[in-house]
Coordinates of C-alpha atoms in Angstrom, one line a residue:
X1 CA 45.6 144.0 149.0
X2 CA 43.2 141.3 150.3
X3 CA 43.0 139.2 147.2
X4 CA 39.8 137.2 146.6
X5 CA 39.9 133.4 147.3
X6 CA 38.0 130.7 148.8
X7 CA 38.0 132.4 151.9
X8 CA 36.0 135.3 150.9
X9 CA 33.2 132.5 149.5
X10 CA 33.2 130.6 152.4
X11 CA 32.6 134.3 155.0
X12 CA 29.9 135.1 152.3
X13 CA 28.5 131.7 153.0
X14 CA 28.7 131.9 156.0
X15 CA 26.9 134.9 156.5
X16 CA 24.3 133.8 154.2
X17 CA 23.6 130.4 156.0
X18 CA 23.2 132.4 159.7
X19 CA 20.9 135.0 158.6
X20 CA 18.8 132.7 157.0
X21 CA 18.7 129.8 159.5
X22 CA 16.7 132.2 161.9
X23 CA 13.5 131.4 159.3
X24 CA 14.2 128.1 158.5
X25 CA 10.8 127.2 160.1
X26 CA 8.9 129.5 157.5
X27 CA 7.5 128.5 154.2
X28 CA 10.2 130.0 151.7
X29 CA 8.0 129.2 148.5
X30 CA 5.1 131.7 150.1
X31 CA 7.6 134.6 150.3
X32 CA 8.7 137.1 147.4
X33 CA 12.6 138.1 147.8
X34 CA 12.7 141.4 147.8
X35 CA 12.3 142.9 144.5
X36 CA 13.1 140.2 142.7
X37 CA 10.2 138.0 141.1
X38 CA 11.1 134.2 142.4
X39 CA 10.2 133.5 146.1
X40 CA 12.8 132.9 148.3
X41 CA 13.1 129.3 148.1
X42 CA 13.4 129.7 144.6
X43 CA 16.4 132.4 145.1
X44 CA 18.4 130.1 147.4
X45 CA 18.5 127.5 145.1
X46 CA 19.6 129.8 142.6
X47 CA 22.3 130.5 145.0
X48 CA 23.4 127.0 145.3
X49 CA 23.2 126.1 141.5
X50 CA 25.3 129.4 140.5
X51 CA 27.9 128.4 142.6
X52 CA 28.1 124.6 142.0
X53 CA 28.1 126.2 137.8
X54 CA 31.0 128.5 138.6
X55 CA 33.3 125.8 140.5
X56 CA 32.5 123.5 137.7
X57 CA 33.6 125.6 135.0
X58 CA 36.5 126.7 136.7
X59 CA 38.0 123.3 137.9
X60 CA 36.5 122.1 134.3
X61 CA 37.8 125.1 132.3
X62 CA 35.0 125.2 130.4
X63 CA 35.1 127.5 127.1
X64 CA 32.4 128.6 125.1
X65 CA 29.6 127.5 127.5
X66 CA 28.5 126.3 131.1
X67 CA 29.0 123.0 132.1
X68 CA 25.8 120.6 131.0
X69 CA 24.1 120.1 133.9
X70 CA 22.3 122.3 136.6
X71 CA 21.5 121.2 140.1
X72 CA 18.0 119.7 141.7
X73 CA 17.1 119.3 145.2
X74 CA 16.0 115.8 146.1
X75 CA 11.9 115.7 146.4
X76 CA 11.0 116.7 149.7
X77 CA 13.9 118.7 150.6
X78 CA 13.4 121.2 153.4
X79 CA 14.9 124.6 154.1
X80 CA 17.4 123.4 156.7
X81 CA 18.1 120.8 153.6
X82 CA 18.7 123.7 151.3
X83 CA 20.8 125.6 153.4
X84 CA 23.1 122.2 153.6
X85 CA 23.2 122.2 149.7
X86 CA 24.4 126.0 149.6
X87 CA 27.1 125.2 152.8
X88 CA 28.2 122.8 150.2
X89 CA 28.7 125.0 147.1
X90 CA 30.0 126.8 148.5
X91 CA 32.7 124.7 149.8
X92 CA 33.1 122.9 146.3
X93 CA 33.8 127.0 144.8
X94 CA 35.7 127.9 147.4
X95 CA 37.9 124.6 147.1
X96 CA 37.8 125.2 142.9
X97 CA 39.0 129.1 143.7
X98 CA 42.3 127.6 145.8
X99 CA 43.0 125.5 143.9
X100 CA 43.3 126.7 140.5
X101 CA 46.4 128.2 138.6
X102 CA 46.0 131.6 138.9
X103 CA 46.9 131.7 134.8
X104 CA 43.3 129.5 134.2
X105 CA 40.6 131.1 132.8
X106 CA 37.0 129.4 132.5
X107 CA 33.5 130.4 130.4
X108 CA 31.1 133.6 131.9
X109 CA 29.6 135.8 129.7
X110 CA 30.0 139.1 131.2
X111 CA 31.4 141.0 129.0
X112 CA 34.4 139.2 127.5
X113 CA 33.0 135.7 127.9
X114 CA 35.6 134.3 130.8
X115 CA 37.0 135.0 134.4
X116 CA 39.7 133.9 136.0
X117 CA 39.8 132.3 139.4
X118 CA 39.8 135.5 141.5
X119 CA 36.8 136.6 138.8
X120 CA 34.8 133.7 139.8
X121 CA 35.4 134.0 143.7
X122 CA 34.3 137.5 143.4
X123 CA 31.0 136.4 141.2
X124 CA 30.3 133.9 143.5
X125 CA 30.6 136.1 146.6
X126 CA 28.1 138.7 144.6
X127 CA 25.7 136.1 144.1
X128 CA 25.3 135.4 148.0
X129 CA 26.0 138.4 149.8
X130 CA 23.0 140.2 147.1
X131 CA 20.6 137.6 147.2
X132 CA 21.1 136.9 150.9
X133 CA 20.0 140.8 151.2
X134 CA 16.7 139.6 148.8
X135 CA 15.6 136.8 150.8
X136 CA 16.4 138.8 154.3
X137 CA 14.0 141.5 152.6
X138 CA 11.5 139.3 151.9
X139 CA 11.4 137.0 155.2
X140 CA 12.0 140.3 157.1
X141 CA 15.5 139.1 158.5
X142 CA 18.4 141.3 159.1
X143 CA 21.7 141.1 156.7
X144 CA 24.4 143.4 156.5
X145 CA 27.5 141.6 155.2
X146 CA 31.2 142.7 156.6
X147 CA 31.8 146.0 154.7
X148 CA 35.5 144.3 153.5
X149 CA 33.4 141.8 151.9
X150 CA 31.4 144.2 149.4
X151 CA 34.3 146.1 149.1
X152 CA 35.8 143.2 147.3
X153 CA 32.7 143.0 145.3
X154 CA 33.4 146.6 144.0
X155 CA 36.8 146.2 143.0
X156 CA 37.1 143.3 141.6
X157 CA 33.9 143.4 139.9
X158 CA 32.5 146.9 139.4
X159 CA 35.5 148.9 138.0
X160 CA 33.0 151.3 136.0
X161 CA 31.4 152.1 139.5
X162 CA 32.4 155.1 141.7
X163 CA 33.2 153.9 145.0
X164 CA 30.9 155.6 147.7
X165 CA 31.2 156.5 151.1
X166 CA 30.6 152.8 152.1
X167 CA 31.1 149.8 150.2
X168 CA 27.5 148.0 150.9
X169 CA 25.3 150.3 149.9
X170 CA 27.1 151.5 147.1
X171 CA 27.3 147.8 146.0
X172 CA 22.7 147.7 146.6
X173 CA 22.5 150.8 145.1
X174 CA 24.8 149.6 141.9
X175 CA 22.9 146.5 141.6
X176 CA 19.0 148.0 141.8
X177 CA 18.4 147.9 145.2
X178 CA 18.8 151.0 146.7
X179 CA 19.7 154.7 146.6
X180 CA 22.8 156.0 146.7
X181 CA 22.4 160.0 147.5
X182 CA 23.5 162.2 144.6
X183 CA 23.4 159.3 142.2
X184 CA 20.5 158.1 140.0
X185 CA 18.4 154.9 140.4
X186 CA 19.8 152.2 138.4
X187 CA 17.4 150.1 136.2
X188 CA 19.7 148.0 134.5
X189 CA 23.3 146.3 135.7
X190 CA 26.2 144.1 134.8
X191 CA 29.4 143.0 136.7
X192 CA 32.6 143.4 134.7
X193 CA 35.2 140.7 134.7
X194 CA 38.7 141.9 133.3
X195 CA 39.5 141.9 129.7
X196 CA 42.2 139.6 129.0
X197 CA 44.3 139.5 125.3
X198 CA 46.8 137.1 124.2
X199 CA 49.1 137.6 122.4
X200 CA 52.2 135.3 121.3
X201 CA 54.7 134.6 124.5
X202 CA 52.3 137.6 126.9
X203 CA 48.8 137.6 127.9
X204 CA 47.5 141.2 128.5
X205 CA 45.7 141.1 131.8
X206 CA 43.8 143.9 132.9
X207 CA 44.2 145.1 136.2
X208 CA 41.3 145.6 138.6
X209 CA 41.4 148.1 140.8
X210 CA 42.1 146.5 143.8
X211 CA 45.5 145.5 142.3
X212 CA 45.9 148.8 140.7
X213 CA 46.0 150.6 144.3
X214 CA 47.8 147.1 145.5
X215 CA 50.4 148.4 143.0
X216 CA 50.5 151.9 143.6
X217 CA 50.8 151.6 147.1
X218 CA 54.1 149.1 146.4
X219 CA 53.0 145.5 146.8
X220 CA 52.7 143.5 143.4
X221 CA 49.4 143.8 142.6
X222 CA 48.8 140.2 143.0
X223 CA 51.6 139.0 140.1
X224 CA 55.1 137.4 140.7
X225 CA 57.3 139.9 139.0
X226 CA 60.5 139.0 136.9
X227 CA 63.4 140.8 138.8
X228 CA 60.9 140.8 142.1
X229 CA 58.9 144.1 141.3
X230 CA 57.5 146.0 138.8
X231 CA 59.2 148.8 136.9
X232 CA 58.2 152.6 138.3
X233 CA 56.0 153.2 135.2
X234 CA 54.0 150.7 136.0
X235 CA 53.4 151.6 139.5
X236 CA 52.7 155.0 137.9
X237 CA 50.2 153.9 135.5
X238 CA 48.4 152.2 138.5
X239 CA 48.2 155.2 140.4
X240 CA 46.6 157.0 137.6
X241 CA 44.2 154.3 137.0
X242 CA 43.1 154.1 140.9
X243 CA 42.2 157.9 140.6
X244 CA 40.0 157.7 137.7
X245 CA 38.2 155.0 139.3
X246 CA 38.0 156.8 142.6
X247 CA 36.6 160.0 140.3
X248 CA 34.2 157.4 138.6
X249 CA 35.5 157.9 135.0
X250 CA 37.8 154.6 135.0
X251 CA 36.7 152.6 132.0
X252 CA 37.6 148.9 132.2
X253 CA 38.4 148.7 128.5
X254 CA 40.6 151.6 128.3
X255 CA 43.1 150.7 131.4
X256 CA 45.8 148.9 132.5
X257 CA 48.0 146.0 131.7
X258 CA 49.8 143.7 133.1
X259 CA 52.2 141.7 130.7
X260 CA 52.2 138.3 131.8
X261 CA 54.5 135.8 130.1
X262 CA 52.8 132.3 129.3
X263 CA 56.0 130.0 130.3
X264 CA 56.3 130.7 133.3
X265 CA 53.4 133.3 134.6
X266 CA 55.6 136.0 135.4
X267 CA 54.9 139.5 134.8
X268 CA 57.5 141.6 132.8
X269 CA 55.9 144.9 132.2
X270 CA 53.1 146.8 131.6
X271 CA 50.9 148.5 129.3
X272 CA 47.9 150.6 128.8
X273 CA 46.0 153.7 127.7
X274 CA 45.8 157.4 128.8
X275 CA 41.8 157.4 128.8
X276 CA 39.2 156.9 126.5
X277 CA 39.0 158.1 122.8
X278 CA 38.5 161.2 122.2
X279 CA 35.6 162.9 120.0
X280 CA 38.0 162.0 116.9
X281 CA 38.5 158.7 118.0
X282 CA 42.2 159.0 118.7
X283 CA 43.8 157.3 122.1
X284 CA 46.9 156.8 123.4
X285 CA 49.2 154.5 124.6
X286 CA 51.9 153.1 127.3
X287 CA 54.3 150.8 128.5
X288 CA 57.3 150.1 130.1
X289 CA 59.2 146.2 130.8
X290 CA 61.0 145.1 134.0
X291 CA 64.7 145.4 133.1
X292 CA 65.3 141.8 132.8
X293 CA 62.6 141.3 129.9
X294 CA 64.3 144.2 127.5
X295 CA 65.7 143.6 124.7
X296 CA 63.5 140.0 123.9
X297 CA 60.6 141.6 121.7
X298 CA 58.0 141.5 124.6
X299 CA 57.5 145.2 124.2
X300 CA 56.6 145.0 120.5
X301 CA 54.6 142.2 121.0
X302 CA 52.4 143.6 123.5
X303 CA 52.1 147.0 121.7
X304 CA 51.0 145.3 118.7
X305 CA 48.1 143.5 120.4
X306 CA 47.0 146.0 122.2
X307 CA 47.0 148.1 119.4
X308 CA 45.2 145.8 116.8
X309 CA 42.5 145.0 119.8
X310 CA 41.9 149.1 119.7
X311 CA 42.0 149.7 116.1
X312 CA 39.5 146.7 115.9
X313 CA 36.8 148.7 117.8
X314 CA 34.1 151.0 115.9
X315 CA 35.7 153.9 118.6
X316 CA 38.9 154.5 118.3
X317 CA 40.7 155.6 114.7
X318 CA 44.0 156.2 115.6
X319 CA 46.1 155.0 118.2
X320 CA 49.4 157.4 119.5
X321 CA 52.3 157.0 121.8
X322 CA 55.1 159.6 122.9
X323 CA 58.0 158.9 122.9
X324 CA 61.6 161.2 124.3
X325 CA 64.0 162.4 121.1
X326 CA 66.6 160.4 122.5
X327 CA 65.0 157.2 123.3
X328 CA 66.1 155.3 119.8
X329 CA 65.0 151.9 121.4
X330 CA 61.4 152.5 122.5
X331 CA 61.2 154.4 118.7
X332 CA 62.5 150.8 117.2
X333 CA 59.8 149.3 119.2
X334 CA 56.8 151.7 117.9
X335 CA 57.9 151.1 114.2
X336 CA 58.1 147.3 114.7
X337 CA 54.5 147.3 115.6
X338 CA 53.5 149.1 113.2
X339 CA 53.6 153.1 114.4
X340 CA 55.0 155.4 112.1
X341 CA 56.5 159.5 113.4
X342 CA 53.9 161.8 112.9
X343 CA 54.2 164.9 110.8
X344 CA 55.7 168.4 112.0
X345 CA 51.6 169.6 111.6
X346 CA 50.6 166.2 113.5
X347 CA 53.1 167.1 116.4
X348 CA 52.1 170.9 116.6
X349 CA 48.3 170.1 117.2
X350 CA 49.3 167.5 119.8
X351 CA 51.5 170.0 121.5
X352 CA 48.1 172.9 121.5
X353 CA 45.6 170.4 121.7
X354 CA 46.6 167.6 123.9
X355 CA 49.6 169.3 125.9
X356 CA 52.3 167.1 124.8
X357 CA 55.6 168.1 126.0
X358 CA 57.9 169.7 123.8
X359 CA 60.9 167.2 124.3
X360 CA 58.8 164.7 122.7
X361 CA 57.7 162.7 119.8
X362 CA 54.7 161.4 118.4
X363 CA 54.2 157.8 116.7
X364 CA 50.8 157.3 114.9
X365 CA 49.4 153.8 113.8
X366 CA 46.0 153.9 112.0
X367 CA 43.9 157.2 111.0

């Protein structure tokens, strides 16, 4: 898995800073980028002030809002000037990105209101390698970034997005600026950090799917693993998650978790769901723990966090997990957070409706 860092900024930068340099003797403020609406000396600042914000509330660990202050070019600042200011950035996010513990998370909006340091490397990488693409547009430069780079961009940012054929213009055409062939325009777009919930000892971290297929494919998905790996369930729960993002029906909300515990930032299990809700608003759920971590409550603790964070949503009603006849632990575990065995009637329309396996049985919590 080619995790993001620093590195990827600075390539983006990089990139950004070449392509542009061959214009630097044009008048940036008399040309429109692209399709946005700011000229292009008013998109490269942009640039530069969204990546000085995201290094500052990362190496700040700002919560509830940006850092107070936003960048201004000294009067009389040319575009060779400007391009300095975004080298710089660029270097002060890259240098926030290495250097912050990989358990940090700091304020962005989109859509749970923080990212984590991979999160902000990946944002920050978006920012430059699509509005480089604007300002080429507009100043009539060539720009095509190195395909790994907007790969990254996908899978660290755009789990809801199909992968296509090749990474760059799937990332245009997922963004608003271009077609993708078989796939309508898009008119309206967010990135997607991952959902993160605490609980009491764990923090539920959701995987990406770079580190789903990191996982799947038997590396660590980018976590330091109690008992050096991850347990096979886990791997297994990957796989499926890497599929439905590769079939475009992956939704961020409804995948995969990685338990991480808070002492020490090691991961001990993992947990997640089988899909989305269904029409009656039912889902279910998963997990499994690394051998060492049994038997310490981590299991019931996640399930129960998970589970309240799902029942708190206007979508689901009811949230289910199988379990084998025999399995008298994992069945302590379900009633501890709160599950209780469904009825003989419950268990029969599981079995014809949802194909649960004979062998099993069914735990309800909610609905």
């Amino acid at each position: 898995m080619r995790a993001m860092s620093g590195d990827q900024v600075t390539e983006a930068v990089r990139g950004c800073v070449t392509t542009l340099r061959a214009a630097v003797d044009r008048d940036w403020s008399a040309v429109r980028a692209g399709r946005l609406d700011w000229d292009c000396h008013a998109t490269a600042v942009h640039v530069a002030d969204d990546l000085l914000a995201y290094a500052a509330n990362l190496a700040g660990r700002a919560r509830d809002a940006y850092v107070p202050f936003e960048l201004r070019l000294d009067d009389g600042t040319g575009n060779d000037g400007l391009l300095h200011v975004i080298e710089t950035t660029g270097a002060l996010l890259a240098a926030a990105v290495d250097t912050a513990d990989p358990r940090v998370r700091a304020f962005h909006p989109y859509p749970f209101r923080s990212a984590d340091r991979e999160g902000f490397a990946a944002m920050g990488v978006a920012e430059v390698l699509l509005h480089t693409h604007d300002m080429a547009e507009g100043l009539g430069l060539d720009h095509t970034p190195a395909e790994g780079l907007a790969e990254s961009v996908l899978t660290w940012l755009f789990p809801h997005v199909q992968p296509g054929p090749e990474a760059w213009p799937t990332l245009l055409w997922a963004t608003g600026r271009g077609e993708l062939e078989g796939r309508p325009a898009v008119d309206a777009w967010r990135w997607h950090n991952n959902l993160v919930i605490p609980a009491e000892r764990l923090t539920l971290t959701g995987l990406r799917p770079a580190a789903a297929r990191d996982l799947r494919l038997g590396g660590d998905g980018g976590f330091t693993w109690l008992g050096g790996a991850p347990y096979e369930g886990t791997r297994e729960a990957a796989g499926f998650m890497v599929k439905a993002y590769e079939a475009g029906v992956h939704r961020p909300d409804f995948g995969v978790f990685t338990l991480v515990r808070a002492e020490d930032g090691l991961a001990v299990g993992g947990i997640g769901f089988h899909g989305t809700p269904d029409t009656e608003g039912r889902v279910e759920i998963g997990y499994d723990l690394v051998p060492e971590a049994r038997g310490q409550g981590y299991a019931t603790e996640a399930l129960r966090a998970l589970t309240q964070w799902a029942l708190a949503r206007d979508d689901v009603h009811s949230v289910v997990a199988t379990v084998e006849a025999d399995n008298a632990p994992s069945q302590r575990v379900l009633a501890r957070a709160g599950f209780h065995r469904a009825g003989t009637e419950q268990e029969e329309a599981a079995r014809e409706e949802h194909g649960m396996a004979s062998g099993l049985r069914l735990y309800v919590h909610g609905g």
